[in-house]
Short mmCIF file of C-alpha atoms in Angstrom, two decimals:
data_model
loop_
_atom_site.label_atom_id
_atom_site.label_comp_id
_atom_site.label_asym_id
_atom_site.label_seq_id
_atom_site.Cartn_x
_atom_site.Cartn_y
_atom_site.Cartn_z
CA MET A 222 49.27 46.64 8.80
CA GLY A 223 45.77 45.76 9.82
CA ASP A 224 44.64 44.68 13.27
CA VAL A 225 43.89 41.18 12.12
CA ALA A 226 47.30 40.84 10.57
CA ARG A 227 49.05 42.14 13.62
CA THR A 228 47.14 39.88 16.02
CA LEU A 229 47.70 36.90 13.78
CA LEU A 230 51.39 37.70 13.60
CA GLN A 231 51.69 38.00 17.36
CA ARG A 232 49.85 34.74 17.94
CA THR A 233 51.98 32.93 15.39
CA LEU A 234 55.19 34.29 16.85
CA ARG A 235 54.15 33.14 20.28
CA LYS A 236 53.53 29.64 18.98
CA ILE A 237 56.91 29.32 17.32
CA PRO A 238 59.68 28.36 19.77
CA THR A 239 62.58 30.78 19.76
CA GLY A 240 65.01 28.16 18.55
CA LYS A 241 63.10 27.69 15.32
CA LEU A 242 62.21 31.34 14.82
CA GLU A 243 65.29 32.29 12.84
CA GLU A 244 65.02 29.58 10.22
CA THR A 245 61.28 30.01 9.91
CA LEU A 246 61.74 33.71 9.19
CA LYS A 247 64.42 32.87 6.68
CA LYS A 248 62.12 30.46 4.88
CA TRP A 249 59.36 33.01 4.93
CA ALA A 250 61.65 35.46 3.12
CA HIS A 251 59.45 38.48 3.59
CA LEU A 252 61.99 40.32 5.67
CA SER A 253 65.07 41.55 3.88
CA ARG A 254 68.39 40.04 4.82
CA ARG A 255 69.49 43.17 6.58
CA GLN A 256 66.30 43.16 8.64
CA GLN A 257 66.73 39.52 9.52
CA GLN A 258 70.26 40.09 10.68
CA SER A 259 69.18 43.01 12.77
CA VAL A 260 66.94 40.84 14.92
CA ASN A 261 68.57 40.00 18.22
CA TYR A 262 67.45 36.54 19.26
CA THR A 263 68.92 36.73 22.70
CA GLN A 264 66.45 39.32 23.88
CA SER A 265 63.41 38.40 25.89
CA LYS A 266 60.51 36.99 23.94
CA TRP A 267 58.23 39.98 24.28
CA ILE A 268 60.82 42.46 23.04
CA LEU A 269 61.86 40.09 20.25
CA HIS A 270 58.29 39.76 19.04
CA GLU A 271 57.68 43.49 19.17
CA ASN A 272 60.83 43.92 17.12
CA ILE A 273 59.67 41.55 14.44
CA VAL A 274 56.19 43.07 14.36
CA SER A 275 57.65 46.51 13.79
CA LEU A 276 59.89 45.20 11.00
CA CYS A 277 56.85 43.68 9.34
CA GLU A 278 55.01 46.94 9.64
CA GLU A 279 57.90 48.66 7.92
CA ASN A 280 57.54 46.25 5.03
CA GLY A 281 53.83 46.79 4.89
CA LEU A 282 52.90 43.14 5.17
CA THR A 283 49.29 42.03 5.11
CA THR A 284 47.27 39.11 6.44
CA ARG A 285 48.10 37.13 3.36
CA HIS A 286 51.82 37.25 4.14
CA VAL A 287 51.35 36.52 7.80
CA SER A 288 49.18 33.50 7.11
CA GLU A 289 52.02 32.24 4.97
CA LEU A 290 54.31 32.40 7.98
CA GLU A 291 51.84 30.45 10.04
CA MET A 292 51.54 27.88 7.32
CA ILE A 293 55.29 27.44 7.01
CA TYR A 294 55.55 26.79 10.71
CA CYS A 295 52.62 24.35 10.71
CA MET A 296 54.05 22.39 7.83
CA GLU A 297 57.16 21.66 9.85
CA ASN A 298 55.36 21.03 13.12
CA PRO A 299 51.88 19.74 12.53
CA ASN A 300 50.76 19.90 16.18
CA LEU A 301 47.33 21.13 15.40
CA GLY A 302 45.14 18.94 17.56
CA THR A 303 43.42 16.00 16.00
CA TRP A 304 43.95 14.97 12.40
CA ARG A 305 41.23 12.99 10.70
CA ALA A 306 41.77 10.84 7.64
CA CYS A 307 39.39 10.69 4.69
CA HIS A 308 39.24 8.35 1.78
CA LEU A 309 38.51 9.37 -1.79
CA THR A 310 36.63 6.77 -3.79
CA ASP A 311 35.30 6.23 -7.28
CA ALA A 312 38.24 7.65 -9.13
CA ASP A 313 37.68 8.85 -12.66
CA GLU A 314 39.97 7.56 -15.36
CA ASP A 315 42.16 10.61 -15.36
CA ALA A 316 42.36 10.90 -11.58
CA THR A 317 45.92 9.63 -11.59
CA SER A 318 47.04 12.40 -13.87
CA VAL A 319 46.01 15.24 -11.59
CA GLU A 320 49.02 17.38 -10.97
CA LEU A 321 49.69 20.34 -8.77
CA LEU A 322 48.75 23.32 -10.93
CA SER A 323 45.49 21.91 -12.16
CA PHE A 324 44.60 20.76 -8.65
CA LYS A 325 45.28 24.25 -7.31
CA GLU A 326 43.18 25.99 -9.90
CA GLN A 327 40.31 23.59 -9.68
CA PHE A 328 40.19 23.57 -5.91
CA LYS A 329 40.32 27.35 -5.57
CA SER A 330 37.72 27.97 -8.21
CA HIS A 331 35.30 25.34 -6.93
CA LEU A 332 35.53 26.47 -3.35
CA ALA A 333 35.17 30.11 -4.30
CA GLU A 334 32.00 29.23 -6.21
CA LEU A 335 30.53 27.43 -3.23
CA ILE A 336 31.19 30.07 -0.63
CA ARG A 337 32.14 33.69 -0.79
CA ASN A 338 34.78 35.18 1.48
CA VAL A 339 37.07 32.26 1.88
CA SER A 340 40.83 32.56 1.89
CA ILE A 341 42.80 29.63 0.49
CA LYS A 342 46.51 29.04 0.43
CA ILE A 343 48.09 26.01 -1.21
CA LYS A 344 51.71 25.00 -0.81
CA LYS A 345 53.71 21.96 -1.71
CA HIS A 346 55.78 20.36 1.02
CA ASP A 347 59.25 19.00 0.33
CA ASN A 348 58.06 15.45 0.75
CA GLY A 349 55.52 15.84 -2.01
CA ALA A 350 52.36 16.42 -0.01
CA VAL A 351 50.09 19.32 -0.84
CA TRP A 352 49.11 21.51 2.10
CA ILE A 353 46.00 23.67 1.97
CA ARG A 354 45.16 26.35 4.51
CA ILE A 355 41.58 27.57 4.48
CA ALA A 356 40.20 30.48 6.47
CA TRP A 357 36.42 30.39 6.37
CA GLY A 358 34.14 33.37 6.23
CA ASP A 359 30.55 33.58 5.09
CA ASN A 360 28.30 35.92 3.21
CA PHE A 361 28.54 38.60 5.84
CA SER A 362 31.91 38.31 7.50
CA LYS A 363 35.50 38.20 6.43
CA PRO A 364 37.51 35.01 6.67
CA ASN A 365 38.42 34.03 10.18
CA HIS A 366 42.17 33.58 10.13
CA PHE A 367 42.42 32.59 13.74
CA LYS A 368 40.84 29.19 13.26
CA PRO A 369 42.03 27.93 9.88
CA THR A 370 41.47 24.46 8.55
CA TYR A 371 44.50 22.57 7.34
CA VAL A 372 44.22 19.87 4.70
CA VAL A 373 47.06 17.60 3.62
CA HIS A 374 46.80 15.52 0.50
CA ASP A 375 49.29 13.50 -1.48
CA LEU A 376 48.37 13.82 -5.13
CA GLN A 377 47.55 10.53 -6.82
CA THR A 378 46.82 8.84 -3.50
CA PRO A 379 43.24 8.57 -2.30
CA TYR A 380 43.95 9.90 1.19
CA VAL A 381 43.25 13.30 2.65
CA PHE A 382 44.06 14.44 6.18
CA ILE A 383 42.08 17.25 7.73
CA SER A 384 42.36 19.16 10.96
CA ASN A 385 40.20 21.84 12.58
CA LEU A 386 37.20 21.51 10.34
CA LYS A 387 33.78 22.65 11.59
CA SER A 388 30.85 20.50 10.60
CA LYS A 389 29.10 23.31 8.76
CA HIS A 390 32.04 23.65 6.40
CA LYS A 391 32.48 19.93 5.91
CA PRO A 392 30.24 19.47 2.87
CA LEU A 393 31.82 22.46 1.15
CA LEU A 394 35.33 21.19 1.64
CA TYR A 395 34.41 17.68 0.60
CA GLN A 396 32.78 18.96 -2.56
CA GLY A 397 35.83 21.03 -3.41
CA LEU A 398 38.20 18.13 -2.84
CA VAL A 399 36.14 15.66 -4.80
CA LEU A 400 35.90 17.90 -7.82
CA ALA A 401 39.52 18.97 -7.76
CA THR A 402 40.90 15.46 -7.46
CA LYS A 403 38.51 14.01 -10.02
CA HIS A 404 37.04 11.38 -7.76
CA GLY A 405 33.41 10.41 -7.33
CA SER A 406 33.01 10.74 -3.58
CA ILE A 407 34.79 11.11 -0.31
CA LYS A 408 34.13 9.37 2.95
CA ASP A 409 35.48 9.34 6.44
CA ALA A 410 38.22 6.79 6.96
CA HIS A 411 37.49 6.46 10.69
CA LEU A 412 41.06 7.14 11.65
CA SER A 413 42.14 10.02 13.82
CA GLY A 414 45.18 10.88 15.87
CA ARG A 415 47.21 13.79 17.15
CA SER A 416 50.28 13.18 15.05
CA LEU A 417 49.94 13.71 11.31
CA HIS A 418 52.91 11.53 10.52
CA ALA A 419 51.54 8.67 12.60
CA VAL A 420 48.14 8.79 10.91
CA ARG A 421 49.73 8.96 7.50
CA ASP A 422 52.18 6.15 8.17
CA LEU A 423 49.49 3.89 9.50
CA LEU A 424 47.16 4.45 6.58
CA MET A 425 49.83 4.04 3.95
CA GLY A 426 51.63 1.20 5.69
CA HIS A 427 54.89 3.09 6.13
CA TYR A 428 56.04 1.17 9.13
CA GLN A 429 58.06 -1.95 9.48
CA GLN A 430 55.57 -4.74 8.96
CA SER A 431 56.27 -8.32 9.80
CA PHE A 432 55.01 -11.28 7.80
CA PRO A 433 54.53 -14.91 8.83
CA THR A 434 57.61 -16.96 8.14
CA ASN A 435 58.79 -20.45 8.89
CA HIS A 436 62.32 -19.40 9.66
CA LEU A 437 63.34 -18.40 13.14
CA ARG A 438 66.26 -16.30 12.04
CA PRO A 439 64.49 -12.94 12.23
CA LEU A 440 63.74 -13.62 15.88
CA GLN A 441 67.31 -14.47 16.71
CA GLU A 442 68.53 -11.36 14.98
CA ARG A 443 65.94 -9.25 16.70
CA ASN A 444 66.45 -10.40 20.27
CA PRO A 445 69.78 -9.77 21.96
CA PRO A 446 71.52 -13.01 22.96
CA ILE A 447 71.56 -13.96 26.59
CA THR A 448 74.52 -12.51 28.40
CA HIS A 449 75.95 -15.62 29.96
CA PRO A 450 75.77 -19.24 28.88
CA ASN A 451 74.75 -20.30 32.38
CA ILE A 452 71.54 -18.33 32.25
CA GLU A 453 68.66 -19.89 30.42
CA LYS A 454 65.06 -18.98 29.91
CA GLU A 455 62.54 -21.74 30.43
CA HIS A 456 59.76 -20.38 28.31
CA LYS A 457 61.99 -19.10 25.54
CA GLU A 458 60.12 -20.72 22.68
CA HIS A 459 56.72 -19.70 23.94
CA ALA A 460 57.96 -16.17 24.43
CA GLU A 461 59.39 -16.04 20.95
CA LYS A 462 56.17 -17.33 19.42
CA ARG A 463 54.15 -14.76 21.32
CA GLN A 464 56.49 -12.03 20.21
CA GLN A 465 56.24 -13.13 16.60
CA VAL A 466 52.45 -13.08 16.76
CA ALA A 467 52.53 -9.63 18.30
CA TYR A 468 54.89 -8.32 15.63
CA GLU A 469 52.77 -9.76 12.86
CA ALA A 470 49.69 -8.07 14.18
CA PHE A 471 51.17 -4.71 15.04
CA GLY A 472 54.47 -4.25 13.22
CA GLU A 473 58.10 -4.18 14.32
CA GLY A 474 60.31 -1.45 15.60
CA ASP A 475 58.84 2.05 15.71
CA ILE A 476 55.17 1.94 14.96
CA PRO A 477 52.86 4.89 14.41
CA LYS A 478 51.67 6.62 17.57
CA LEU A 479 47.94 6.48 17.89
CA GLU A 480 46.20 7.75 20.97
CA THR A 481 42.82 6.04 21.05
CA ALA A 482 40.79 3.22 19.61
CA THR A 483 37.04 3.38 20.00
CA TYR A 484 34.58 0.56 19.57
CA THR A 485 30.90 1.34 19.54
CA LEU A 486 28.98 -1.82 20.32
CA GLU A 487 25.44 -2.28 19.20
CA THR A 488 25.25 -5.91 20.09
CA ARG A 489 22.85 -7.66 22.35
CA PHE A 490 23.94 -8.23 25.89
CA ARG A 491 24.91 -11.85 26.35
CA GLY A 492 26.51 -11.75 29.74
CA GLY A 493 24.30 -13.96 31.84
CA GLY A 494 25.54 -13.69 35.40
CA GLY A 495 22.17 -12.71 36.82
CA MET A 496 21.99 -9.22 35.36
CA ASP A 497 18.36 -9.61 34.34
CA THR A 498 17.63 -5.98 33.75
CA LEU A 499 20.42 -5.68 31.22
CA SER A 500 19.92 -8.86 29.26
CA ASP A 501 16.84 -7.74 27.42
CA GLY A 502 17.64 -10.08 24.58
CA GLU A 503 15.95 -8.20 21.78
CA LYS A 504 17.24 -4.68 21.99
CA PRO A 505 20.87 -3.88 21.40
CA PHE A 506 22.85 -2.94 24.48
CA ARG A 507 24.71 0.15 23.46
CA THR A 508 28.20 0.54 24.82
CA VAL A 509 31.32 2.36 23.85
CA VAL A 510 34.70 0.83 24.63
CA GLN A 511 37.67 3.09 24.32
CA PHE A 512 41.34 2.23 24.63
CA ALA A 513 43.60 5.21 25.26
CA SER A 514 47.34 5.48 25.68
CA THR A 515 50.26 7.71 24.74
CA SER A 516 51.18 5.19 22.10
CA LEU A 517 48.35 2.73 21.71
CA LEU A 518 49.81 0.28 19.21
CA GLU A 519 52.98 0.00 21.23
CA SER A 520 51.00 -0.88 24.35
CA LEU A 521 48.84 -3.42 22.55
CA ARG A 522 51.92 -5.01 21.08
CA HIS A 523 53.48 -5.27 24.50
CA CYS A 524 50.29 -6.78 25.92
CA VAL A 525 50.38 -9.53 23.35
CA SER A 526 54.10 -10.22 23.48
CA SER A 527 54.19 -10.40 27.27
CA GLY A 528 51.20 -12.68 27.45
CA ILE A 529 48.71 -10.33 29.11
CA ALA A 530 46.43 -10.56 26.08
CA GLU A 531 45.64 -13.90 24.52
CA ALA A 532 47.33 -14.90 21.32
CA PRO A 533 46.18 -15.25 18.51
CA VAL A 534 45.35 -11.59 18.45
CA SER A 535 41.67 -10.84 18.35
CA PRO A 536 40.64 -9.54 14.95
CA LEU A 537 39.05 -6.56 16.65
CA LEU A 538 42.49 -5.38 17.72
CA SER A 539 44.47 -6.40 14.70
CA SER A 540 42.09 -4.61 12.36
CA ILE A 541 43.46 -1.36 13.68
CA THR A 542 46.62 -1.97 11.69
CA GLN A 543 45.17 -4.19 8.99
CA LYS A 544 42.46 -1.77 8.00
CA GLY A 545 44.09 1.43 9.19
CA ARG A 546 41.22 2.69 11.33
CA ASN A 547 40.61 3.36 14.96
CA TYR A 548 36.87 3.80 15.14
CA PHE A 549 34.73 0.71 14.79
CA VAL A 550 31.03 0.00 15.02
CA ILE A 551 30.27 -3.58 15.92
CA THR A 552 26.86 -5.06 15.20
CA ASP A 553 25.46 -8.52 15.51
CA LYS A 554 25.29 -10.95 12.69
CA ALA A 555 21.86 -10.98 11.09
CA ASP A 556 20.79 -14.49 12.17
CA LYS A 557 19.45 -14.92 15.66
CA GLY A 558 19.74 -17.92 17.92
CA HIS A 559 23.47 -17.66 18.14
CA ASN A 560 25.00 -18.21 21.53
CA ALA A 561 28.14 -16.59 20.39
CA THR A 562 30.64 -14.10 21.77
CA THR A 563 31.67 -10.91 20.05
CA GLN A 564 33.90 -12.86 17.72
CA ASN A 565 30.86 -13.50 15.67
CA SER A 566 30.06 -9.85 15.23
CA ARG A 567 31.39 -8.02 12.30
CA ALA A 568 32.71 -4.54 12.00
CA LYS A 569 30.49 -2.20 10.07
CA VAL A 570 32.08 0.26 7.74
CA MET B 294 55.00 -31.14 38.40
CA LEU B 295 58.50 -30.30 39.41
CA LYS B 296 60.09 -32.87 41.66
CA PRO B 297 63.14 -32.08 43.72
CA PHE B 298 65.07 -35.34 43.82
CA ARG B 299 64.41 -36.77 40.42
CA LYS B 300 67.88 -35.99 39.12
CA VAL B 301 71.32 -36.69 40.45
CA PRO B 302 73.32 -33.74 41.75
CA VAL B 303 76.49 -32.72 39.95
CA LEU B 304 79.74 -31.94 41.75
CA ASN B 305 80.36 -28.32 42.61
CA THR B 306 77.34 -26.95 40.81
CA ALA B 307 74.20 -25.26 41.96
CA SER B 308 71.12 -24.42 40.00
CA LEU B 309 68.65 -21.67 40.67
CA LEU B 310 65.19 -21.05 39.23
CA LEU B 311 63.86 -17.50 39.34
CA VAL B 312 60.13 -17.13 38.77
CA GLU B 313 58.84 -13.63 38.19
CA ASN B 314 55.78 -12.41 36.33
CA GLU B 315 57.32 -9.14 35.16
CA GLU B 316 60.66 -10.61 34.07
CA GLN B 317 62.62 -7.54 35.11
CA LEU B 318 64.40 -8.17 38.37
CA GLN B 319 65.21 -11.75 37.47
CA THR B 320 67.53 -10.86 34.59
CA ARG B 321 69.52 -8.44 36.72
CA LEU B 322 69.80 -10.91 39.56
CA ALA B 323 70.85 -13.65 37.16
CA ASP B 324 73.61 -11.50 35.68
CA ILE B 325 75.03 -10.55 39.06
CA ILE B 326 74.87 -14.04 40.53
CA VAL B 327 76.48 -15.72 37.57
CA GLN B 328 79.21 -13.19 37.08
CA ASN B 329 80.27 -12.82 40.67
CA GLU B 330 80.60 -16.42 41.67
CA LYS B 331 83.83 -17.98 40.55
CA ASP B 332 84.24 -21.04 42.79
CA VAL B 333 80.99 -22.76 42.09
CA ASN B 334 79.40 -23.33 38.72
CA ILE B 335 75.97 -21.77 38.96
CA THR B 336 73.24 -22.02 36.37
CA VAL B 337 70.21 -19.82 36.49
CA ARG B 338 66.91 -20.60 34.82
CA LEU B 339 64.39 -17.82 34.28
CA ALA B 340 60.68 -18.38 34.04
CA ARG B 341 57.54 -16.32 34.15
CA LYS B 342 55.41 -18.87 35.90
CA LEU B 343 55.05 -22.57 36.55
CA PRO B 344 54.44 -25.12 35.16
CA LEU B 345 57.62 -25.24 33.18
CA PRO B 346 57.41 -26.55 29.63
CA GLU B 347 57.74 -30.30 29.24
CA GLU B 348 60.19 -30.01 26.39
CA ASN B 349 62.94 -28.76 28.66
CA GLN B 350 62.60 -31.65 31.09
CA ASP B 351 65.70 -33.46 29.91
CA SER B 352 68.00 -30.54 29.41
CA ARG B 353 67.06 -28.95 32.70
CA PRO B 354 69.53 -29.54 35.52
CA ARG B 355 68.48 -30.47 39.03
CA ILE B 356 66.99 -27.37 40.61
CA ASP B 357 68.39 -26.60 44.04
CA LEU B 358 66.46 -23.48 44.90
CA ILE B 359 63.31 -21.89 43.52
CA VAL B 360 62.80 -18.21 44.15
CA PHE B 361 59.43 -16.55 43.59
CA ILE B 362 59.81 -12.84 43.00
CA VAL B 363 56.66 -10.91 43.84
CA ASN B 364 56.27 -7.26 42.99
CA LEU B 365 53.91 -5.72 45.49
CA ARG B 366 53.04 -2.89 43.16
CA SER B 367 51.03 -5.19 40.94
CA GLU B 368 48.21 -7.51 41.85
CA ARG B 369 48.97 -9.89 38.99
CA SER B 370 52.41 -10.60 40.37
CA LEU B 371 51.06 -12.04 43.59
CA GLN B 372 48.30 -13.94 41.85
CA SER B 373 50.74 -15.48 39.42
CA ALA B 374 53.00 -16.60 42.27
CA GLU B 375 50.05 -18.15 44.11
CA GLN B 376 49.05 -20.05 40.98
CA SER B 377 52.57 -21.25 40.30
CA VAL B 378 53.11 -22.61 43.78
CA LYS B 379 50.54 -25.31 43.13
CA TYR B 380 52.77 -26.93 40.53
CA LEU B 381 55.54 -27.81 42.93
CA ASP B 382 56.01 -31.15 44.54
CA PRO B 383 55.69 -30.85 48.35
CA GLY B 384 59.28 -32.04 48.71
CA PHE B 385 60.44 -28.64 47.55
CA PHE B 386 59.08 -26.84 50.53
CA LEU B 387 61.63 -28.39 52.88
CA GLY B 388 64.23 -25.75 52.27
CA LYS B 389 64.24 -25.37 48.50
CA VAL B 390 61.77 -22.53 48.05
CA CYS B 391 62.20 -18.88 48.90
CA PHE B 392 60.06 -15.79 48.38
CA VAL B 393 61.46 -12.38 47.47
CA VAL B 394 59.20 -9.36 47.73
CA THR B 395 59.92 -6.00 46.09
CA GLY B 396 58.18 -2.69 46.31
CA ALA B 397 57.18 -2.98 49.95
CA ARG B 398 58.18 0.63 50.48
CA CYS B 399 55.19 2.20 48.82
CA LEU B 400 52.23 1.62 51.05
CA SER B 401 49.51 2.64 48.61
CA GLY B 402 47.44 -0.50 48.38
CA SER B 403 50.37 -2.78 48.95
CA SER B 404 49.91 -3.40 52.66
CA ASN B 405 47.18 -5.94 51.95
CA ARG B 406 49.29 -7.62 49.36
CA LEU B 407 52.24 -7.73 51.70
CA LEU B 408 50.11 -9.45 54.28
CA THR B 409 48.85 -11.94 51.72
CA ALA B 410 52.40 -12.65 50.63
CA ARG B 411 53.49 -13.16 54.23
CA LYS B 412 50.63 -15.51 54.89
CA LEU B 413 51.48 -17.46 51.78
CA ALA B 414 55.11 -17.80 52.80
CA ALA B 415 54.18 -18.67 56.38
CA SER B 416 51.71 -21.32 55.33
CA LEU B 417 54.36 -22.90 53.11
CA HIS B 418 57.06 -22.57 55.74
CA CYS B 419 59.43 -20.65 53.47
CA PRO B 420 61.60 -17.63 54.09
CA LEU B 421 60.45 -14.25 52.85
CA LEU B 422 63.09 -11.72 51.84
CA PHE B 423 62.55 -8.06 51.11
CA ALA B 424 64.41 -6.57 48.17
CA GLU B 425 65.04 -3.09 46.92
CA ASP B 426 65.02 -3.28 43.16
CA GLN B 427 65.36 0.36 42.23
CA THR B 428 69.04 0.74 43.10
CA ASN B 429 72.08 -1.25 42.07
CA GLU B 430 73.18 -1.79 45.64
CA GLY B 431 69.80 -3.20 46.51
CA VAL B 432 69.91 -5.72 43.70
CA ILE B 433 73.44 -6.76 44.65
CA THR B 434 72.40 -7.20 48.27
CA VAL B 435 69.56 -9.51 47.47
CA ALA B 436 71.72 -11.40 44.99
CA VAL B 437 74.30 -12.05 47.70
CA ARG B 438 71.65 -13.26 50.12
CA LEU B 439 70.12 -15.57 47.54
CA LEU B 440 73.54 -16.91 46.72
CA GLY B 441 74.05 -17.77 50.38
CA ILE B 442 70.78 -19.62 50.60
CA LEU B 443 71.46 -21.36 47.30
CA LYS B 444 74.79 -22.70 48.44
CA VAL B 445 73.24 -24.16 51.58
CA ALA B 446 70.34 -25.66 49.63
CA ALA B 447 72.76 -27.25 47.15
CA GLY B 448 74.74 -28.82 49.94
CA LEU B 449 77.92 -26.88 49.28
CA VAL B 450 78.25 -25.58 52.82
CA PRO B 451 79.49 -28.15 55.28
CA LEU B 452 77.35 -28.87 58.33
CA ALA B 453 74.34 -26.96 57.03
CA THR B 454 71.40 -28.19 55.03
CA GLY B 455 68.46 -26.46 53.49
CA LEU B 456 66.12 -27.88 56.09
CA TYR B 457 68.14 -26.53 58.99
CA LEU B 458 68.35 -23.10 57.43
CA ASN B 459 64.66 -23.15 56.70
CA SER B 460 63.68 -23.92 60.24
CA LEU B 461 65.67 -20.91 61.38
CA SER B 462 64.57 -18.41 58.78
CA HIS B 463 61.10 -19.29 57.60
CA CYS B 464 58.45 -16.63 57.60
CA MET B 465 56.22 -16.36 60.61
CA ILE B 466 53.32 -14.10 61.29
CA PRO B 467 53.15 -13.10 64.94
CA SER B 468 49.86 -14.04 66.47
CA ASP B 469 48.89 -10.49 67.44
CA LEU B 470 49.17 -9.42 63.81
CA GLU B 471 46.95 -12.27 62.78
CA GLN B 472 44.41 -11.30 65.37
CA ASN B 473 44.39 -7.74 64.12
CA LEU B 474 43.46 -8.95 60.67
CA ASP B 475 40.52 -11.13 61.59
#
């Protein structure tokens, strides 16, 4: 068993928590049943890992097999840092008929043409998504398995989620994806987050959305009734209206967990207030505004429903859910002579 | 504008208005007060701030006591209370208004706010109570105290009126403390 394989195996084993180790090894299925049963999971981690490494050496496993183990673990627990979403556009007519085998072949062959020494593994997840693990090398070095790129794509949808991609490999990956999925081009969807499921759910709308309605019944069902008839809330109607507006903008119940929303402003400074040096009316005043939280949409929803933020919700905030992005560039409208606030600016794609 | 004597009092009832920006302590207080008092019929109204909506004017009973709950951990809480006080008719401040302050334990940044709250209560001649909202016992304690003041303000305790109680218990800032500030 080579050095690379052994190091990769040790690193992967350290990442997997002991509770999940047994089932992950079972899914991997490269250790015989007798070997799996011989592993004692109550030992200390170091001894346990040494045990497993020696069993793998017995079976003569290579980097290829070990990378499969890593991939199996990552598919269940996609905690790989930041996931970025990309959008495939200009679909060909037969783009909807791309299925797994042809996608696999096409992708592997295209990428192998573009760059030598790259190691690709493609697997289908139970929920239908296709996972691709790519270890990049170049003309002179072998693939680096310690920093692989993971790509998740649902066939027949135009969305791709990528993590750990270096900018020098970006054009190669994009080219491979575009050709394999039979689309014309791919572009950045300006959405990123730490949780793959959250990013996916937001982009595909898989959360409980709320639509404007004239009936108040959903509100009464949603809010628990007051405990005692003698207690009454004065601002009940206002509170309910605010809550409805918040739910319409951001969704009900559990909403996807995003961490940040970034707005890059290239608008002119219109503050007034005596800041003469800043209000150089002609040049854009570049700023970046970033909202960060453990669960950003939840906090924004709470701000609106508790009255901290003004209702109706500013389109800058509601476009996070409406358009499924969290990076915006705001520029001024083309005509000058407008004494307007940022509501008159539009978001640039 | 809320006026204290616009409506006629009802026999054996008392009505309390809790105003709190965060809307957390008020629900717990309301539950305890309403459930523990069996002799008198008590209604509790909850609000985030004044002014109260016009639509409820008719259905609202006569308010006997208004309690402003200020959380010293947040600046907005105090500001909201200061804004709301302006919407009360001056007749309320003769024994029908009370301030409750929570979070006075943590001194990080709250000592200034505490002083501001005390000055506000002293300038309006109202009592200032301290409450511990993190434990159940604390919430029950402040609920019992508020219930006592409410009963006096509603005229249910013989030989005591809100004005008498107010003159005994309103918040005062000792003059040496004031001098230390200036």
